[in-house]
mmCIF file of C-alpha atoms in Angstrom:
data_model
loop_
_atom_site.group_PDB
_atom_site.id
_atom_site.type_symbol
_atom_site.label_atom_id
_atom_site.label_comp_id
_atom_site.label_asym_id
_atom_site.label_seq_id
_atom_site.Cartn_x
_atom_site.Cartn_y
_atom_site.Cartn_z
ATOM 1 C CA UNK Z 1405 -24.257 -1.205 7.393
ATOM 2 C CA UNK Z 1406 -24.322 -4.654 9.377
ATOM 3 C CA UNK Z 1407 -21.754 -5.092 12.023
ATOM 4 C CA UNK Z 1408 -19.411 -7.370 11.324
ATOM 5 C CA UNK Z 1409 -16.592 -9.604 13.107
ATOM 6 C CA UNK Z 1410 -12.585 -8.620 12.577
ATOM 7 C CA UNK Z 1411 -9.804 -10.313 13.274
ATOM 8 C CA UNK Z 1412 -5.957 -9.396 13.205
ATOM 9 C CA UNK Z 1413 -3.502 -12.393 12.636
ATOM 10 C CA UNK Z 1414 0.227 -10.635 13.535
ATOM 11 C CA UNK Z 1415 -0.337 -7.845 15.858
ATOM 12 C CA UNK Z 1416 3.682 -6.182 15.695
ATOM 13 C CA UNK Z 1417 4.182 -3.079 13.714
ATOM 14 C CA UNK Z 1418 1.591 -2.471 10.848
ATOM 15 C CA UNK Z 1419 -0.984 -5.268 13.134
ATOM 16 C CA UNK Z 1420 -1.338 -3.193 16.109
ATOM 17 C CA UNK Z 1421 -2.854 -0.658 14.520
ATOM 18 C CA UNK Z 1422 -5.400 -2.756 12.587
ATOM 19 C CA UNK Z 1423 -6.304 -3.884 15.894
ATOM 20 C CA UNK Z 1424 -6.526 -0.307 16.769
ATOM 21 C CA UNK Z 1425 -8.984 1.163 13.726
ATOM 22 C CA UNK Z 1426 -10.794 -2.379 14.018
ATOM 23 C CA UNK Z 1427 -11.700 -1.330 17.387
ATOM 24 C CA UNK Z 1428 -13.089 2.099 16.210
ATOM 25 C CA UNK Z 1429 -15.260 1.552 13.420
ATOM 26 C CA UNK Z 1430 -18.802 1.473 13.984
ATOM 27 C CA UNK Z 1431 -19.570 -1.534 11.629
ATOM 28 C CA UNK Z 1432 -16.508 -4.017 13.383
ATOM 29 C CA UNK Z 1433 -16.781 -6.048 16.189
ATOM 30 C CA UNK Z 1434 -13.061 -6.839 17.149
ATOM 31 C CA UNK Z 1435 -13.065 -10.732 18.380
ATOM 32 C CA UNK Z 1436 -9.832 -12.200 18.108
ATOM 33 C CA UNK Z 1437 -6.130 -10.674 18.434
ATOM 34 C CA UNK Z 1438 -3.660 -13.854 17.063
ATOM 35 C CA UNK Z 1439 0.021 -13.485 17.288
ATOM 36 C CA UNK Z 1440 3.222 -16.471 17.907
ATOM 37 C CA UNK Z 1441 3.854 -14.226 21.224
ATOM 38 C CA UNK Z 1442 0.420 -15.179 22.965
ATOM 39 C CA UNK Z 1443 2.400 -12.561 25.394
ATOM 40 C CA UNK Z 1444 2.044 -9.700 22.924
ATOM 41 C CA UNK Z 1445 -1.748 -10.786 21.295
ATOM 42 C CA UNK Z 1446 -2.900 -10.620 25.154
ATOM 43 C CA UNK Z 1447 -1.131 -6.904 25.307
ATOM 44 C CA UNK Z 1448 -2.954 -5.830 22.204
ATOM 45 C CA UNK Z 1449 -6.383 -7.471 23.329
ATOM 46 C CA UNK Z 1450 -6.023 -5.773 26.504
ATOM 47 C CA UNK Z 1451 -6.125 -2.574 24.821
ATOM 48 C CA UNK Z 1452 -8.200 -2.597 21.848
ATOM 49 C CA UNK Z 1453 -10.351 -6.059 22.471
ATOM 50 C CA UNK Z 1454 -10.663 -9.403 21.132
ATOM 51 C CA UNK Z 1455 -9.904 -12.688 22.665
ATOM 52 C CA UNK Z 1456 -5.955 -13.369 22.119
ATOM 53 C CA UNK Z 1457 -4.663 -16.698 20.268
ATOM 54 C CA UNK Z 1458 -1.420 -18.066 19.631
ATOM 55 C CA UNK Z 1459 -3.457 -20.439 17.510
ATOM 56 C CA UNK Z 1460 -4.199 -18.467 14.408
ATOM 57 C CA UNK Z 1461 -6.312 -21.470 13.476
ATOM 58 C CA UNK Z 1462 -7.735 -21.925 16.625
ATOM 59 C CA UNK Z 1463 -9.078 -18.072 16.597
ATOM 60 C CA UNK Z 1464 -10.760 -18.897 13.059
ATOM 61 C CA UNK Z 1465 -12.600 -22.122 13.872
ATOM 62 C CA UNK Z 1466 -13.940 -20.561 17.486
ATOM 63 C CA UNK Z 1467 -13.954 -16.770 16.486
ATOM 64 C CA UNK Z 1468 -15.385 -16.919 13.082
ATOM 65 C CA UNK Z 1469 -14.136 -13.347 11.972
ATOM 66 C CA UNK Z 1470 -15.780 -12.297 8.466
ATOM 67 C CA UNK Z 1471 -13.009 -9.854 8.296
ATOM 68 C CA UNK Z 1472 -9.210 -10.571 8.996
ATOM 69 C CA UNK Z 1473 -6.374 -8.801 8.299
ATOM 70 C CA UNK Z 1474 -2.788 -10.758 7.935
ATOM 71 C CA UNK Z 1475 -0.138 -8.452 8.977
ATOM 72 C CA UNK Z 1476 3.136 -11.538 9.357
ATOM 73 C CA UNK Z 1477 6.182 -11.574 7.555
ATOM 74 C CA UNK Z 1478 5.598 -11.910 3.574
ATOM 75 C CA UNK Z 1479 7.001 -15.385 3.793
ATOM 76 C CA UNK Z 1480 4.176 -16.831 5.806
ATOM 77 C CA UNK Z 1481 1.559 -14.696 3.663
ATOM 78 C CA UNK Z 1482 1.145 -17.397 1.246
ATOM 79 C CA UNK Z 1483 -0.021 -20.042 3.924
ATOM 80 C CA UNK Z 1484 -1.708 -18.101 6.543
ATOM 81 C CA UNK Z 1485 -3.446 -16.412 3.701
ATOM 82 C CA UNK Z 1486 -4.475 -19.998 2.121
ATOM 83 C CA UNK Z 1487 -5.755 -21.409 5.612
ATOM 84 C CA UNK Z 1488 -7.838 -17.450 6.153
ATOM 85 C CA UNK Z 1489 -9.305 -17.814 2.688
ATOM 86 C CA UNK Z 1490 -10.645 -21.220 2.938
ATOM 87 C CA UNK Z 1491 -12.834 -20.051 5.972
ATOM 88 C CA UNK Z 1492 -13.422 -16.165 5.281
ATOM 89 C CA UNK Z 1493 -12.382 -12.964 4.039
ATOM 90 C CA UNK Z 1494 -8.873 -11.384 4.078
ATOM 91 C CA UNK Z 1495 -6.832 -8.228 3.592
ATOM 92 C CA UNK Z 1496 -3.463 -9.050 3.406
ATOM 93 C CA UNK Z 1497 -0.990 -6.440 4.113
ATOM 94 C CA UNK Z 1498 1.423 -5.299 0.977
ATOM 95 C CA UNK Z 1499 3.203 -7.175 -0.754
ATOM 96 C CA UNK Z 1500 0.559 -9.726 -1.273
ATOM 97 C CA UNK Z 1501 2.945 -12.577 -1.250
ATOM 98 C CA UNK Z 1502 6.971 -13.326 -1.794
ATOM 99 C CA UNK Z 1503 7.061 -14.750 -5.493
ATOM 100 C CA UNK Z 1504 4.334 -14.609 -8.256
ATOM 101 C CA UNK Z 1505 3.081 -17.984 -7.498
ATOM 102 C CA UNK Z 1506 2.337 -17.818 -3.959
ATOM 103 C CA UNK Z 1507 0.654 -14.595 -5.318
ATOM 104 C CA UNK Z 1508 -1.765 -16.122 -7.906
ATOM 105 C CA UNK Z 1509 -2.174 -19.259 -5.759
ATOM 106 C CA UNK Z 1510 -4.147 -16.358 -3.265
ATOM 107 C CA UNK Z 1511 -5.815 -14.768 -5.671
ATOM 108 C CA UNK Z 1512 -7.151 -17.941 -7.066
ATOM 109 C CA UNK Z 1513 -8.577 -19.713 -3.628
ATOM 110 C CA UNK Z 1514 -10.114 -16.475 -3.106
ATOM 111 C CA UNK Z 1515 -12.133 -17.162 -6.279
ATOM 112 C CA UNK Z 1516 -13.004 -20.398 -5.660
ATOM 113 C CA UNK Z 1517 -14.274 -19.955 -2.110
ATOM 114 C CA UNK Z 1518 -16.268 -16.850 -3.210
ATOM 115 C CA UNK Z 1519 -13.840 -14.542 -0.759
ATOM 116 C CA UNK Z 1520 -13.336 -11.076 -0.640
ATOM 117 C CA UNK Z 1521 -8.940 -10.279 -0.926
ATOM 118 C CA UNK Z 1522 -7.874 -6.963 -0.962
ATOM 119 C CA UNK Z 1523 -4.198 -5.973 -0.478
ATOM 120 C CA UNK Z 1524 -3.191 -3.356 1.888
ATOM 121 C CA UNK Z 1525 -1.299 -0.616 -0.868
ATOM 122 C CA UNK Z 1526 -2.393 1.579 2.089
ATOM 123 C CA UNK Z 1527 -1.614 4.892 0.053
ATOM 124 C CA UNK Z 1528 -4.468 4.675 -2.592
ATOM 125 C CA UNK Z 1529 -6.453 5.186 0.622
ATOM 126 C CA UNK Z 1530 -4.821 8.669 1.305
ATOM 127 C CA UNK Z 1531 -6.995 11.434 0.414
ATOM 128 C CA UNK Z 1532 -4.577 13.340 -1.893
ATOM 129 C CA UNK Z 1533 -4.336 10.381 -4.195
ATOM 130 C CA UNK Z 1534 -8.186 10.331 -4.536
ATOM 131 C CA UNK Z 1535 -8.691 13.701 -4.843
ATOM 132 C CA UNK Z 1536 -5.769 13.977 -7.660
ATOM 133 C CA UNK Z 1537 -7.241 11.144 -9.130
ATOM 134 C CA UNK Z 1538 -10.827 12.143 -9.420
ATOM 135 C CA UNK Z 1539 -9.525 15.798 -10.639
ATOM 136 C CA UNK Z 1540 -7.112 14.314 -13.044
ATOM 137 C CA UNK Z 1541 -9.662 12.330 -14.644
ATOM 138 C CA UNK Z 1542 -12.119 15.032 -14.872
ATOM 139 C CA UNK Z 1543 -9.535 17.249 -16.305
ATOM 140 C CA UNK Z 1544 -8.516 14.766 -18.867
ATOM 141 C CA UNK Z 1545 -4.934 15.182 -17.645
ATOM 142 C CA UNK Z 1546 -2.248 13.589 -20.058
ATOM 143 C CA UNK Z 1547 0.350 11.890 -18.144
ATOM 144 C CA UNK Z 1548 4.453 12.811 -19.075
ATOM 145 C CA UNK Z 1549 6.553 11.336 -16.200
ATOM 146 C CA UNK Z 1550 5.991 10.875 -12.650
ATOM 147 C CA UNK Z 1551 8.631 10.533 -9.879
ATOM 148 C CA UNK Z 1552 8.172 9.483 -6.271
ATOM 149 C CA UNK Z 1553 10.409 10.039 -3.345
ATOM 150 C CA UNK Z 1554 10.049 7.614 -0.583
ATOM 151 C CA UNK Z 1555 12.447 7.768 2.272
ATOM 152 C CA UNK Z 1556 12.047 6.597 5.413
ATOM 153 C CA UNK Z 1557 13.854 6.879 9.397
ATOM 154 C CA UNK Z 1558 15.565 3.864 10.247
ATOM 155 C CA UNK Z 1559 13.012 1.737 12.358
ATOM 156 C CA UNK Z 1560 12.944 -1.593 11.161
ATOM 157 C CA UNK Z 1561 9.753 -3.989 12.295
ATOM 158 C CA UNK Z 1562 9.684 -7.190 13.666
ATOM 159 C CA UNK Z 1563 9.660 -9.965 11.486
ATOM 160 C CA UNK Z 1564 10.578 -7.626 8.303
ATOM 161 C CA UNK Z 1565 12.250 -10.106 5.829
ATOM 162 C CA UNK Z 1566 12.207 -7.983 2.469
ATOM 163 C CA UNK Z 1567 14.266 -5.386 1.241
ATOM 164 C CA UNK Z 1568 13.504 -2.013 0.524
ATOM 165 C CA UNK Z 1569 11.700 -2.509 -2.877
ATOM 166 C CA UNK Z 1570 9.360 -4.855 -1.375
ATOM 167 C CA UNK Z 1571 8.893 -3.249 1.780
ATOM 168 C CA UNK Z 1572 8.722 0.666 0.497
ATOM 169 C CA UNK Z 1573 8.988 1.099 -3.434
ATOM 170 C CA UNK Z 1574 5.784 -0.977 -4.013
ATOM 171 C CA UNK Z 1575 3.812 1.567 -2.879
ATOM 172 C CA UNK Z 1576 5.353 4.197 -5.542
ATOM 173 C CA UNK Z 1577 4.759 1.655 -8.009
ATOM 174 C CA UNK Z 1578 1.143 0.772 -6.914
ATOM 175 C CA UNK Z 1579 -0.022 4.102 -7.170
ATOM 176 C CA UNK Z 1580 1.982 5.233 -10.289
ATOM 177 C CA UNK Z 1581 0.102 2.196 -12.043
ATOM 178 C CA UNK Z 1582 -3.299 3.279 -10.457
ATOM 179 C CA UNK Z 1583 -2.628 7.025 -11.688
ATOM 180 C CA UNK Z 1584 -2.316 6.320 -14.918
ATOM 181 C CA UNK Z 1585 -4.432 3.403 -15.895
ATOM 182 C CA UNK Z 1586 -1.423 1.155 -17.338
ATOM 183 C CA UNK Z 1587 0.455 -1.307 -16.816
ATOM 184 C CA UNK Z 1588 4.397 -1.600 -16.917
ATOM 185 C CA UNK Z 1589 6.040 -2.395 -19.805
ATOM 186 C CA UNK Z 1590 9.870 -1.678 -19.117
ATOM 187 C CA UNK Z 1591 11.838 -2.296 -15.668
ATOM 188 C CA UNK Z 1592 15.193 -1.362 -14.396
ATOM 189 C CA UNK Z 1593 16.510 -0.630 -11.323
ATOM 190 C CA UNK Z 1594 19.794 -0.294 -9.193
ATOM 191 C CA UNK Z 1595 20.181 -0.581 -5.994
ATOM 192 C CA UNK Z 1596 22.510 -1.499 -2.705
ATOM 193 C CA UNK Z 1597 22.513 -2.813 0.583
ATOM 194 C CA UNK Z 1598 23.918 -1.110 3.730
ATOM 195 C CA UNK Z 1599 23.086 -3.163 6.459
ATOM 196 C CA UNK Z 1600 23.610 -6.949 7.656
ATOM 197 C CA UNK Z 1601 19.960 -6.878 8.665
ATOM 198 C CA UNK Z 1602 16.962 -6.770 7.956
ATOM 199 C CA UNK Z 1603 17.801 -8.537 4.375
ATOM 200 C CA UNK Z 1604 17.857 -7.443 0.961
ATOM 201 C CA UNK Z 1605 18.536 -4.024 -0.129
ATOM 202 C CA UNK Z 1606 18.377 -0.793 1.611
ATOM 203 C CA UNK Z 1607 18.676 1.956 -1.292
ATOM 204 C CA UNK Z 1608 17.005 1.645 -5.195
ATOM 205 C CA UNK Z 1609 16.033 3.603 -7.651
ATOM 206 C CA UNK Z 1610 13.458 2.201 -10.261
ATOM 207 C CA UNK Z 1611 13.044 3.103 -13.475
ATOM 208 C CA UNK Z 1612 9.499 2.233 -15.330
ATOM 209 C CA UNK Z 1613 7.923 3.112 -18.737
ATOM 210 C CA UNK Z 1614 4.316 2.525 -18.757
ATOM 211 C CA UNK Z 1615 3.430 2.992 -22.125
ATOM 212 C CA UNK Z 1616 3.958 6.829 -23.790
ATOM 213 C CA UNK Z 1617 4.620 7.692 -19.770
ATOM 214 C CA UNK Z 1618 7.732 7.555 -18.080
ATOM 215 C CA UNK Z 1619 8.255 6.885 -14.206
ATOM 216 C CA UNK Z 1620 10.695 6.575 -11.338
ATOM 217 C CA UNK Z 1621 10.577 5.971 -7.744
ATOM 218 C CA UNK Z 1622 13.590 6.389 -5.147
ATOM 219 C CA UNK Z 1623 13.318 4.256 -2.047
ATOM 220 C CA UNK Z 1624 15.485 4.673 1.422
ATOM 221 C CA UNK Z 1625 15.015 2.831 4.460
ATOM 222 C CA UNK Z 1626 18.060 4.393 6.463
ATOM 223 C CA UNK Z 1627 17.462 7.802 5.873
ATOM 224 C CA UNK Z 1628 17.327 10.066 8.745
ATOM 225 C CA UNK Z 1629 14.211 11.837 7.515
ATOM 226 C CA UNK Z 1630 10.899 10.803 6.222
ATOM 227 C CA UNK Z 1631 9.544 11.919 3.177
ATOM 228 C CA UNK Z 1632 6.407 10.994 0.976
ATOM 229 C CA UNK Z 1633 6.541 12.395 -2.392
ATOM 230 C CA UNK Z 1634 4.788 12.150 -5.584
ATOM 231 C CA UNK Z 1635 5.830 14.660 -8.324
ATOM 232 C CA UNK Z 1636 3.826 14.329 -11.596
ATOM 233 C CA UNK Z 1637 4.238 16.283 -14.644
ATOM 234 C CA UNK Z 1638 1.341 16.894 -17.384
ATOM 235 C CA UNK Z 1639 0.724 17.856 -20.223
ATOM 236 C CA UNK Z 1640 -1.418 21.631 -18.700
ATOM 237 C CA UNK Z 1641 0.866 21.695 -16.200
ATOM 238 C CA UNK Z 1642 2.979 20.094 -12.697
ATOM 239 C CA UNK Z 1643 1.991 18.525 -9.627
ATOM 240 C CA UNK Z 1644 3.385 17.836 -6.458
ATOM 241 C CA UNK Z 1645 1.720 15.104 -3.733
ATOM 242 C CA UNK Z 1646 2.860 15.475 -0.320
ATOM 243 C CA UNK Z 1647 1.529 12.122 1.369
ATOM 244 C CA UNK Z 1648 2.589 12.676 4.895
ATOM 245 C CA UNK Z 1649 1.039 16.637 5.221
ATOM 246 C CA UNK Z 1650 -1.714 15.642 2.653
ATOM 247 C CA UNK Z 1651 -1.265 18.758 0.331
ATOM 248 C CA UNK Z 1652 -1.118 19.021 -3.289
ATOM 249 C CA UNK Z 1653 0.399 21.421 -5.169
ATOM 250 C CA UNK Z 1654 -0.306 22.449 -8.661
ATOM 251 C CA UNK Z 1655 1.424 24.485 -11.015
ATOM 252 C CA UNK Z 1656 0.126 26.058 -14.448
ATOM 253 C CA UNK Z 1657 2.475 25.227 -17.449
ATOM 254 C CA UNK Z 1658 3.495 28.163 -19.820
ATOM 255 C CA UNK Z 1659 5.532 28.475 -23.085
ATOM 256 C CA UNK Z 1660 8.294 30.668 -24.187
ATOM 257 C CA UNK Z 1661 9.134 31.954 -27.293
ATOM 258 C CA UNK Z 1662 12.621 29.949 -26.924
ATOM 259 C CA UNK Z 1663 10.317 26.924 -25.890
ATOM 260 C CA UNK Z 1664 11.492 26.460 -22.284
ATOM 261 C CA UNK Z 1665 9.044 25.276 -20.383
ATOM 262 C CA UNK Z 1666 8.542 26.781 -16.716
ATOM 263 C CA UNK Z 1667 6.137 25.914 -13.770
ATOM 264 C CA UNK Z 1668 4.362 29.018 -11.985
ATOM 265 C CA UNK Z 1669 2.393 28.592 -8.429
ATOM 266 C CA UNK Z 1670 -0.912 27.849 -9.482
ATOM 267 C CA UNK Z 1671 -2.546 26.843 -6.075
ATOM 268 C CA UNK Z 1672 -2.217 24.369 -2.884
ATOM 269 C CA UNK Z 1673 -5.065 22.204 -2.000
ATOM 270 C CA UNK Z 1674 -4.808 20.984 1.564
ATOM 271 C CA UNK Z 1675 -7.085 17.994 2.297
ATOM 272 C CA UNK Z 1676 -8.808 17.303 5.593
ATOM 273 C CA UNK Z 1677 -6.479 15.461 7.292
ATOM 274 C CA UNK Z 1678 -8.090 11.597 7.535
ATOM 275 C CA UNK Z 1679 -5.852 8.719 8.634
ATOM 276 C CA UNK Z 1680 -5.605 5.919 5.326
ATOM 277 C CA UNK Z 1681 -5.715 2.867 7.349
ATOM 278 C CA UNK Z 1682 -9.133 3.886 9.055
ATOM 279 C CA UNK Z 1683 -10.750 4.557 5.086
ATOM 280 C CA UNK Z 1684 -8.522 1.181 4.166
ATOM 281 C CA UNK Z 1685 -10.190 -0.720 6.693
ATOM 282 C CA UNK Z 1686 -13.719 0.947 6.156
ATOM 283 C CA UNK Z 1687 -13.495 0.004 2.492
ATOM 284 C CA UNK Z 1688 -12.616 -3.261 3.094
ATOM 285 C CA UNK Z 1689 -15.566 -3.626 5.334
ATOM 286 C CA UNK Z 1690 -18.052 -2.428 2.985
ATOM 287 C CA UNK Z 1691 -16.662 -4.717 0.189
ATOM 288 C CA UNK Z 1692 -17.676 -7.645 2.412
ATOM 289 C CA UNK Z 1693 -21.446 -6.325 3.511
ATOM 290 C CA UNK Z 1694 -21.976 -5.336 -0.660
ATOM 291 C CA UNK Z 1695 -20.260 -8.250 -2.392
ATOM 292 C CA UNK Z 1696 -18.306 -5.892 -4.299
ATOM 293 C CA UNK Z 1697 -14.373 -5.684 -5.363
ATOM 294 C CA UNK Z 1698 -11.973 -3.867 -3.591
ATOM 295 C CA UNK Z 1699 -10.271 -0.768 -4.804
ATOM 296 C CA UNK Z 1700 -6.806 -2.688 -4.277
ATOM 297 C CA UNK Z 1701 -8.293 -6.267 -5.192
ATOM 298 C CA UNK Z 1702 -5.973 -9.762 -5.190
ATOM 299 C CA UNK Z 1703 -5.165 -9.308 -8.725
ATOM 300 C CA UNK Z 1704 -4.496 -5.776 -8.509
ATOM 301 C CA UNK Z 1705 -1.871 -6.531 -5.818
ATOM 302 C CA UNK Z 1706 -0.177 -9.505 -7.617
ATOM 303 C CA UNK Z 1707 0.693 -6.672 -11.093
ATOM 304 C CA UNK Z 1708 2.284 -4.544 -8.289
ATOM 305 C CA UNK Z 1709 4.040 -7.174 -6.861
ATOM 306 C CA UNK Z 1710 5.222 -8.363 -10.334
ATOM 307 C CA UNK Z 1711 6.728 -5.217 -11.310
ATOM 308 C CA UNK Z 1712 8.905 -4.873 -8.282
ATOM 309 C CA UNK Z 1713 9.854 -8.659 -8.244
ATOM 310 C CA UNK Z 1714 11.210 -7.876 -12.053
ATOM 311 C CA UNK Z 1715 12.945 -4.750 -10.303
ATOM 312 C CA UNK Z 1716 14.220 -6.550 -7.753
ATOM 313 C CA UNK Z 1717 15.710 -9.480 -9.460
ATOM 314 C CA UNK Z 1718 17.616 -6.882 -11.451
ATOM 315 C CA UNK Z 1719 19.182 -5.962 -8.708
ATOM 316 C CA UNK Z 1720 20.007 -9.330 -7.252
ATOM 317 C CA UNK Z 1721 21.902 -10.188 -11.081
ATOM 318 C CA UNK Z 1722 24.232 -6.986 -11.367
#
């Protein structure tokens, strides 16, 4: 596959490390490192390459990445996104913008400059959600309910100005919709806010129904543990995704006479470990060099971002 030229605009907490796998891959050539801290673009050059820029337009016009990856706050995605697309190809970190508009205004300049935009719903790249998904589909699995448990320690990033539905939930919601195949038809959520800062709120609950299938997804910022969970109940059966360890547990259904339904061990898969930004980053990559769509395409990322705007305007109004 042809080498090709990267580019990270906002190098603070999610940035850095596409600077870092950027600097890895055979197929990338790392040239520029932008950030509004030159101070902190020159740190991450330092280490991982690239010529640093305060000047995100400046790195475009002398750089000219065929790859970038937008890592700011979701409030600038909309324009830096605009100004990347007009020149080259972009994955935008999640969500891919702060209102619906902003969203389809992406995913329509990316049409009509013939760009590749791909989100970065980093989980569909984590190797228990592709191997469920390939088995589930060769199974014929019938979706009941799926729940997801997302909690996370207390470390809030630079320049986060979203609450916890934007910032965590979305990827619950992302992959519930790529699980199943559908789309949501019913929203409702609760949620509350702890802390002065960053904004928004810092505990919710979502409730979906995506057709016959029900679905919820818990989402904690302040916990003091970190967890990445996925349970998913079948028709033949239970499962249980474990993000962070990448194991998957499934358990065998059975019937009793007084119809109770209980779950027995059935086996534990455990995955070779791979890290989900490095296979993001690859696909992205190889979506460029074969002029094909992304997994996690522009319009794929605006019906995520949809769902949780309707969740989180519900909890803005109660």
């Amino acid at each position: 596959m042809e080498t090709l030229k990267t580019a990270v605009i906002g190098v603070g907490g999610m940035g850095q490390h596409h600077a870092r796998v950027y600097s890895e891959l055979e197929n990338s050539e790392l040239v520029g490192i932008s950030d509004i801290n030159l101070e902190r673009a020159r740190e991450i050059a330092d280490r991982y390459g690239g010529f640093p820029y305060k000047d995100y337009k400046e790195m475009l016009e002398k750089e000219k990445p065929d790859a970038v990856s937008i890592a700011v706050p979701t409030k600038l995605h909309a324009k830096i996104g605009k100004d990347v697309l007009a020149v080259t190809n972009a994955l935008i970190e999640k969500p891919i913008a702060d209102t619906v508009e902003n969203g389809e205004i992406l995913v329509n300049e990316a049409g009509k400059n013939g760009r590749i935009l791909m989100v970065g719903q980093i989980e569909r790249f984590n190797p228990v959600i592709q191997f469920f998904k390939e088995w589930a589909e060769r199974k014929k699995i019938q979706y009941l309910a799926l729940t997801a448990l997302r909690l996370g320690i207390p470390v809030f990033r630079p320049g986060l100005d979203t609450g916890v539905i934007l910032d965590l939930a979305i990827h619950d919601v992302d992959i519930i919709r790529y699980l199943t195949g559908k789309e949501v038809d019913e929203v409702n959520a609760s949620g509350v806010s702890l802390l002065e800062t960053p904004p928004g709120e810092d505990h919710a609950h979502i409730w979906m129904r995506l057709g016959d299938v029900s679905a919820s997804v818990i989402a904690n910022r302040i916990a003091s543990r970190k967890i990445r969970r996925l349970g998913i109940i079948f028709k033949e059966g239970y499962a249980e995704i474990d993000y962070i360890a990448q194991r998957i547990s499934l358990y065998a259904q059975y019937g009793r006479p007084d119809d109770r339904l209980l779950y027995h061990p059935k086996r534990v898969i455990e995955l070779k470990r791979e890290e989900p930004l490095k296979r993001e980053l690859s696909h992205f990559l190889e979506c460029i060099s074969l002029g094909k769509e992304p997994i996690v395409s522009g319009k794929e990322g605006l019906e995520s971002l949809k769902v949780v705007l309707r969740a989180e305007n519900i909890v803005n109004h109660r």
